[in-house]
Each structure stands twice: as structure tokens, then as C-alpha cells.
Coordinates of C-alpha atoms and ligand atoms in Angstrom, one line a residue:
X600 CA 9.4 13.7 -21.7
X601 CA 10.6 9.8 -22.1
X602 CA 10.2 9.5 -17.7
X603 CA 8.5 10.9 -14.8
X604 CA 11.3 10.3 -12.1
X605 CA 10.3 13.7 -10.3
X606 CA 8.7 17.3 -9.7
X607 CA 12.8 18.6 -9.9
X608 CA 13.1 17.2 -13.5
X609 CA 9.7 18.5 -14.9
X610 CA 9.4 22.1 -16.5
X611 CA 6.5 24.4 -15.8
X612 CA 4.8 23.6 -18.9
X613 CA 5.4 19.9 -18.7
X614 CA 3.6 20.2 -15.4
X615 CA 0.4 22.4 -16.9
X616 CA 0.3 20.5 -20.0
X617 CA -0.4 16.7 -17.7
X618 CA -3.0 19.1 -15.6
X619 CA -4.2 20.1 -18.2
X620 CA -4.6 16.6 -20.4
X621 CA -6.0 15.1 -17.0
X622 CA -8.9 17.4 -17.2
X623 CA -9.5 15.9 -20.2
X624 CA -8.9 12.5 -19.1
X625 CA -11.7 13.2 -16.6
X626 CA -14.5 14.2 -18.7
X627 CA -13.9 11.7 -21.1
X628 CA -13.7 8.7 -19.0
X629 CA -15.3 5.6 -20.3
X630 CA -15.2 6.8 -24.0
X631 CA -11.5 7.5 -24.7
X632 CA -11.0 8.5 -28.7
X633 CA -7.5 6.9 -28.6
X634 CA -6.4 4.0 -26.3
X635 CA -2.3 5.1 -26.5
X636 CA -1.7 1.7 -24.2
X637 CA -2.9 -0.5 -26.4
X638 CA -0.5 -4.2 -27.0
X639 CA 1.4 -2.7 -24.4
X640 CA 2.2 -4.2 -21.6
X641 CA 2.9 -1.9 -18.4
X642 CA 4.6 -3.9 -15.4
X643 CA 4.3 -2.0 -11.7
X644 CA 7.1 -3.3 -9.3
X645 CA 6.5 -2.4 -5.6
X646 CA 8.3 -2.2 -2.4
X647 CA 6.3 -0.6 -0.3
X648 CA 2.1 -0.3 0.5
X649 CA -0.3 1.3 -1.8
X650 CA -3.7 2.0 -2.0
X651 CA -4.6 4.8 -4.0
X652 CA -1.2 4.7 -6.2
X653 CA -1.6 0.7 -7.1
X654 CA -5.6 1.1 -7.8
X655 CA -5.1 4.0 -10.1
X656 CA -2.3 3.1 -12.4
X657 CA -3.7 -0.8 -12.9
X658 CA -7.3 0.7 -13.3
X659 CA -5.4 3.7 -15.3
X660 CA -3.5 1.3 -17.6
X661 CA -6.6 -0.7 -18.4
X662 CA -8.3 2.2 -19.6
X663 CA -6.1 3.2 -21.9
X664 CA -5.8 0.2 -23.6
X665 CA -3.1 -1.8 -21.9
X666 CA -2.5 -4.5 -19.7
X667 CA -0.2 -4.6 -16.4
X668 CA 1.4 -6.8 -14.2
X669 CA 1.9 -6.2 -10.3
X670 CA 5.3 -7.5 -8.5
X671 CA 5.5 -7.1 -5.0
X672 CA 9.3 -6.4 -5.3
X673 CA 9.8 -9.0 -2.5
X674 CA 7.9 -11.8 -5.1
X675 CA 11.1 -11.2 -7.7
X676 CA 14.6 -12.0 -7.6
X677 CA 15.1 -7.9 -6.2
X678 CA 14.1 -9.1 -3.0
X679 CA 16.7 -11.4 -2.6
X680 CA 19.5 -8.9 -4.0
X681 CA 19.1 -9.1 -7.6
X682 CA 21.0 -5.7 -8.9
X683 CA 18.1 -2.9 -9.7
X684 CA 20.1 -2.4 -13.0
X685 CA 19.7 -6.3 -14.3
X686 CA 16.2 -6.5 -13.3
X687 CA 15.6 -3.0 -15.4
X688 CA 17.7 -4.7 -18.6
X689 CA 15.4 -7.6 -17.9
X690 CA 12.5 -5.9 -17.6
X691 CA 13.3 -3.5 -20.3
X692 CA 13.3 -6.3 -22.9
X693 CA 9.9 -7.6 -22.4
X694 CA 8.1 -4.4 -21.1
X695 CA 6.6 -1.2 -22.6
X696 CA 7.2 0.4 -19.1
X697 CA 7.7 0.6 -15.5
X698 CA 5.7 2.3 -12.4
X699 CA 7.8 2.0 -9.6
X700 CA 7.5 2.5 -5.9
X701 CA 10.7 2.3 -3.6
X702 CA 12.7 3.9 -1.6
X703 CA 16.1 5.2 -3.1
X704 CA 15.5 7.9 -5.6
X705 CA 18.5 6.6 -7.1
X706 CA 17.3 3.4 -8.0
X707 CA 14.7 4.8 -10.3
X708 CA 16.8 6.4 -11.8
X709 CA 19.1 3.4 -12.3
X710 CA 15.8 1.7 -13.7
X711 CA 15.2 4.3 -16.5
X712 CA 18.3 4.0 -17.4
X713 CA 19.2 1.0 -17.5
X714 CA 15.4 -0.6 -18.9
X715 CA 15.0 2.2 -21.9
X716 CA 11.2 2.1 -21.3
X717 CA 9.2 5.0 -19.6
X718 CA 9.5 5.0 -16.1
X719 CA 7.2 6.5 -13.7
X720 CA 8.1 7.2 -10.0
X721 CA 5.3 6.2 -7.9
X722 CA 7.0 7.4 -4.6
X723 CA 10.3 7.1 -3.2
X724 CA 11.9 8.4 -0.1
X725 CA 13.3 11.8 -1.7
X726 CA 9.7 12.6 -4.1
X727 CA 5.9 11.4 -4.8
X728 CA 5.5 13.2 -8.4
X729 CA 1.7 11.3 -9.3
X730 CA 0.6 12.7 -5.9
X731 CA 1.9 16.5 -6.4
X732 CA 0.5 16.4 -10.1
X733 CA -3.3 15.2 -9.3
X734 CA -2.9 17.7 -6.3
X735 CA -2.1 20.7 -8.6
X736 CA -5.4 19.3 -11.0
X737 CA -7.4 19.0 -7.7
X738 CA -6.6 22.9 -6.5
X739 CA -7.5 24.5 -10.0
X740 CA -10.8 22.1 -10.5
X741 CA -11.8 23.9 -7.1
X742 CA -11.0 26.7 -8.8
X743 CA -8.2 28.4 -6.8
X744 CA -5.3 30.0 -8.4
X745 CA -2.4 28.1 -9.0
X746 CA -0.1 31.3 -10.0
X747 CA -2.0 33.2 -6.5
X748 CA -2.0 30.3 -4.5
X749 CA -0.7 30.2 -0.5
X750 CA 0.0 26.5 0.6
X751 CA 0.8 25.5 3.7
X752 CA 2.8 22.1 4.1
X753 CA 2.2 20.7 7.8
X754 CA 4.1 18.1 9.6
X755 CA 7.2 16.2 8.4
X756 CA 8.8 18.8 6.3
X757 CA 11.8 16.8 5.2
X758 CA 9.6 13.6 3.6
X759 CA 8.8 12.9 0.1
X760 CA 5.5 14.7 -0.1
X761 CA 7.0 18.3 1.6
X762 CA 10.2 17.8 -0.9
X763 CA 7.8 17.1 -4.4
X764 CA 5.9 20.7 -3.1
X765 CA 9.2 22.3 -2.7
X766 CA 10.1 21.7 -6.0
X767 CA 6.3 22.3 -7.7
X768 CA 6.6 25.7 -6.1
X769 CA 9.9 26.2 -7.4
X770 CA 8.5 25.4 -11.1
X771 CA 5.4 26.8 -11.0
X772 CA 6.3 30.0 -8.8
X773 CA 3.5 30.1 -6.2
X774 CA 3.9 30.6 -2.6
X775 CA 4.9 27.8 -0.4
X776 CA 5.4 28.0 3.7
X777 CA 6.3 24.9 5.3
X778 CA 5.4 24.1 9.3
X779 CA 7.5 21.6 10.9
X780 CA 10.0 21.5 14.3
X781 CA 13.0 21.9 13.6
X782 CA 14.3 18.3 13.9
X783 CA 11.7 17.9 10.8
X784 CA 12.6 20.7 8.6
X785 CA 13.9 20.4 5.1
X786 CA 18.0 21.1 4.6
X787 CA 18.2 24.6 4.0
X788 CA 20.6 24.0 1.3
X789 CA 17.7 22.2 -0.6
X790 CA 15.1 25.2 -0.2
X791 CA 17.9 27.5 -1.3
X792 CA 19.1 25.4 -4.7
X793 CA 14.9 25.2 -5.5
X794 CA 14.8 29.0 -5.6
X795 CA 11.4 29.1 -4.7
X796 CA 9.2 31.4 -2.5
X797 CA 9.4 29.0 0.2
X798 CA 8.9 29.9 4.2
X799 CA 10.1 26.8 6.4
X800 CA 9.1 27.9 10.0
X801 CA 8.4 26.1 13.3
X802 CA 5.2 28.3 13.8
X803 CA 2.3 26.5 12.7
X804 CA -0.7 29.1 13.9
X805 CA 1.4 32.2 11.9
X806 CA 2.0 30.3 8.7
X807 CA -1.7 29.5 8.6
X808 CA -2.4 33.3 8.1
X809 CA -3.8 34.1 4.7
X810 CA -3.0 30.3 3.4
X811 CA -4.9 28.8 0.5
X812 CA -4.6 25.3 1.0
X813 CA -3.5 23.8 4.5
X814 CA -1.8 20.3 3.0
X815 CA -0.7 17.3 5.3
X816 CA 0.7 13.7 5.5
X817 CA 1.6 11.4 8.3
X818 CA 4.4 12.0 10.6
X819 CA 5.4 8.9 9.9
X820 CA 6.6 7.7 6.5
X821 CA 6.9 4.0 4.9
X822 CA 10.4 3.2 6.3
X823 CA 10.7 5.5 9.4
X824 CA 8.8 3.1 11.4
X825 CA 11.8 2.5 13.5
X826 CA 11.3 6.1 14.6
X827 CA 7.7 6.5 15.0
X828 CA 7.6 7.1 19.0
X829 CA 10.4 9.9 18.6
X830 CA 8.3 11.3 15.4
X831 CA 4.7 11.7 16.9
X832 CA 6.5 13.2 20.3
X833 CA 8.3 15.8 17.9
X834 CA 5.6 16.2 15.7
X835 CA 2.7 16.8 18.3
X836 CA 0.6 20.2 17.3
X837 CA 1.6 20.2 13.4
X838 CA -2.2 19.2 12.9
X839 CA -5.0 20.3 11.4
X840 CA -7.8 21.0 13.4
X841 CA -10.6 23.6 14.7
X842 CA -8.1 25.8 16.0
X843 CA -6.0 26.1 13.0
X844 CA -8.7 26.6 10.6
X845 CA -10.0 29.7 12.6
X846 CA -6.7 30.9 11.0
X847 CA -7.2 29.9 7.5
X848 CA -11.1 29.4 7.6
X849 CA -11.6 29.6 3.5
X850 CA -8.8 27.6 3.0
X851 CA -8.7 24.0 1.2
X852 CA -7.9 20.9 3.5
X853 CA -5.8 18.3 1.2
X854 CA -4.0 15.5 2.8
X855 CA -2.7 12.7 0.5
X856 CA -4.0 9.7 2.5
X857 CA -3.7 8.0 4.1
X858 CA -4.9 9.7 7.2
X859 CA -4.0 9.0 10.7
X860 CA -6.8 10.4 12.6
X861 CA -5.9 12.3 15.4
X862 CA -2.0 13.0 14.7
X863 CA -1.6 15.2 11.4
X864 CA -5.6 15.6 11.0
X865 CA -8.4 15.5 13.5
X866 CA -11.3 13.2 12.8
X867 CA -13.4 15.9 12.5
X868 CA -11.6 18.1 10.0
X869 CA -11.1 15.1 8.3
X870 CA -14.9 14.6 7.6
X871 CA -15.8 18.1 7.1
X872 CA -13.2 17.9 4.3
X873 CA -13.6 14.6 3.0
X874 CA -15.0 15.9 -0.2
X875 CA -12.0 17.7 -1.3
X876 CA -9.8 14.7 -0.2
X877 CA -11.7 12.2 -1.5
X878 CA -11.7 14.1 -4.7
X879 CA -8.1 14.8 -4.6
X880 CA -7.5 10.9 -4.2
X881 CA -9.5 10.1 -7.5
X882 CA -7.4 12.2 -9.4
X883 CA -4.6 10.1 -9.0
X884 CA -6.7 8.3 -11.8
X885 CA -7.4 10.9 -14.1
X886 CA -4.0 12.6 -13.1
X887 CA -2.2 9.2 -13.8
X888 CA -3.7 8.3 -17.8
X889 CA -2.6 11.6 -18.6
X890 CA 1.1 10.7 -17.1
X891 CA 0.7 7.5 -18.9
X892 CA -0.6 8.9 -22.2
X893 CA 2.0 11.8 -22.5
X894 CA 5.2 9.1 -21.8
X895 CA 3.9 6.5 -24.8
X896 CA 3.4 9.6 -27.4
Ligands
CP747 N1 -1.3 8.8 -1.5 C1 -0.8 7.6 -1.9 O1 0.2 7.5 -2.6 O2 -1.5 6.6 -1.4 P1 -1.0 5.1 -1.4 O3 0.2 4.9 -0.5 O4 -2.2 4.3 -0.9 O5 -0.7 4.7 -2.8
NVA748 N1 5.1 10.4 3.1 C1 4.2 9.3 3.0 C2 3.4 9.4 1.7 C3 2.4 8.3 1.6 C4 1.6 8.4 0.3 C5 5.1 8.0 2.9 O1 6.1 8.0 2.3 O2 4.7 7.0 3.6

């Protein structure tokens, strides 16, 4: 594995072997045998927000041994329409290798490419790979059963974060039911290539039945904000709350953060959960070194 450009592109045992190495990652934080990052120098180029995603790979990166710089991608010459593939060959030259957060899927996948040095995806429009890995970690640390598990996507079923489950369930084979309107459901022709056990329904309260995880994002996505007031009417009632977890009352609440309070997630739920999301957020560390450490074997 030379990249981490997506869930689509990983195997099943590529997937459990990074769960599995960011277990390890986790109990042996702090005193690290081997630091695999070491003279290496990692470079993050970003254009969108990030809280959880920036923190954990320059925290990440540290621990392992190697040093990282940040560029805002509006900072560089990118910004002002320098070709993806020229800053890559650029970048490629100096750098051991690249975390990038975009929008087109296609253009980091034009950065692999083009730089020759690992490249991680740290979310584009089409897939959020980091996120779905440290989420697959988080559900067997609270020791459900990744090969048994129900999970229940709710909200916009056609973002990044509902397309990277569609293809982890594809991989790994569990059971995956998605809850969206219809003007927010993935392209059928997408669920069908996956060939996955995949439900995409408009019926939020019937999905819940028998689900193992209920899993949410916002409705609105970095770069839909144009369309926010036609998203939250849509999307009204794809939320977690009281009601729904009378459905699915053993079930995990995950959401990826961050949370909008009152739209995909009610404050309440929210808190009552906050353990399991707050946990699921500080594996994107642990999740992360193990990404890092498996690309600079
Ligand atoms: N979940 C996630 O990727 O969070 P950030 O946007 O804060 O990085
Ligand atoms: N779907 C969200 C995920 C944020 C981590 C977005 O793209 O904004």
C-alpha cells in the first residue's frame, strides 16, 4: 500500500491490518519502539476546515518521529491556479509525503501521481478514509462485531462520509442501511457497482429496527454552503434523537463531528453519547500513526 486515496481502493485485510496496528498505536502511546517518521518531513496541504483531522496527523507525525508543515492551500501558489500536478512534482521533490484535504477526488489522485510520495486523503468531496478507518477501530474497541454489525447512515446519503461507509461495507461485508430523502440518496448505480448489503431508504424510524450503530454527519457539507436553506428543509427528521433511539435503544451513537446541535443530532443525544464520540474522535490519532506507519514501511 504506497497511498491511502480511499475506502474503494483498500482490501479487507488492508483495512483490519491499520485497525488492527492502531490498537497498538494506542496502548503504546508515548513509548513507541520504532519512530518510522523519523528525518522525514510530512507536508499537509489544506483547502478546507479541520479540527480533528489537522490536530491528529500534526500531533500524529510528531509522534512518530517526523516533522510536518501546514499550507492552507490558499497560502501557496494552488490558490492562485497553480496546476495540482506541478505543485505535487514540486512537492514530491522536497517531501517524504502529503495529507491532503480538498475537494475533487481527482486531484489526489493527480497528487499521488504526480509527487511519488505517499499520499493520504484527508477528505474530499467523493470519500473521508481516516474517519471511516478510526470509526471501524472505535466500534470493535466497544466491542461490537464488525462481521455482525447493523449500521445505520442518517442524513445526507450522497456526501463523503455516507459514500466511504458504502464502500467499507462493501469490503468488509457487514450490513449497511442508509436513511436519507430521496433528493439525498446515493446513485443507485454506485450502491449497485459496491456490491454490498446496502439498504438506502427514505424511512428513517424502520431502518432504525435492530441497528447496531446509528451514524450521522451534518446536512451540510464544506462546499454545499450555497445550498444549506434547501438542505436543512430536505433534511428535517434524519436526526437522532429520543424517538429514534426507542427504536435502536442498545445501539452505538457515532457522528464524526462536528456536530450541529439540533439538525442531525439533538443536544441531548449528543451528551448522553459524548463518550463514544469523543472516543471515536481521538482515534483519528491512534487510527492515523498506524496510516502513517504502514505507508513509510
Ligand atoms: N471529522 C473530521 O474530519 O473533523 P475535522 O473536519 O475537524 O477534521
Ligand atoms: N461531510 C462532512 C464531513 C466533515 C468531517 C463535510 O464534508 O463537511
Amino acid at each position: 500500500m504506497k497511498h491511502l486515496l480511499s475506502i474503494e481502493s483498500l482490501s479487507r485485510s488492508e483495512i483490519e491490518e491499520i485497525i488492527t496496528l492502531a490498537g497498538g498505536m494506542k496502548s503504546s502511546r508515548g513509548r513507541h519502539a520504532t519512530h518510522p517518521l523519523r528525518h522525514k518531513c510530512w507536508a499537509m496541504m489544506f483547502s478546507k476546515s479541520s479540527t480533528r483531522t489537522r490536530i491528529s496527523f500534526e500531533v500524529g507525525i510528531r509522534e512518530l518521529g517526523g516533522d510536518v508543515l501546514f499550507l492552507a492551500a490558499d497560502d501557496i501558489q494552488l490558490g492562485r491556479g497553480e496546476p495540482i500536478k506541478d505543485t505535487a512534482r514540486v512537492m514530491g521533490r522536497m517531501l517524504h509525503g502529503a495529507v491532503i484535504r480538498t475537494f475533487a477526488q481527482s486531484d489526489v489522485e493527480d497528487f499521488a501521481a504526480f509527487s511519488g510520495v505517499p499520499t493520504i486523503n484527508a477528505l474530499t468531496d467523493e470519500e473521508h478514509p481516516c474517519q471511516i478507518l478510526a470509526d471501524l477501530f472505535t466500534i470493535r474497541e466497544l466491542g461490537r462485531d464488525l462481521d455482525r454489525m447493523k449500521l445505520l447512515f442518517i442524513g445526507d446519503g450522497d456526501c463523503n462520509m455516507a459514500r466511504s461507509w458504502i464502500w467499507a461495507a462493501a469490503r468488509w461485508g457487514f450490513e449497511l442501511r442508509i436513511a436519507a430523502p430521496p433528493k439525498f440518496q446515493p446513485p443507485a448505480e454506485l450502491v449497485s457497482r459496491s456490491g454490498g448489503n446496502i439498504l438506502v431508504t427514505d424511512d428513517l424510524m424502520a431502518a432504525a429496527e435492530g441497528a447496531d450503530v446509528l451514524y450521522t454527519d451534518v446536512w451540510v457539507s464544506m462546499g454545499r454552503e450555497d445550498e444549506a436553506a434547501f438542505r436543512l428543509a430536505q433534511l428535517q427528521g434524519y436526526q437522532i434523537n429520543d424517538d429514534l433511539l426507542r427504536v435502536a435503544p442498545d445501539a452505538l451513537v457515532m457522528h464524526c463531528l462536528p456536530a450541529y446541535r439540533g439538525k442531525e443530532i439533538t443536544a441531548d443525544v449528543l451528551e448522553a453519547h459524548a463518550t463514544t464520540i469523543f472516543q471515536q474522535a481521538e482515534n483519528r490519532l491512534h487510527a492515523q500513526k498506524a496510516i502513517l506507519s504502514r505507508l513509510t514501511e
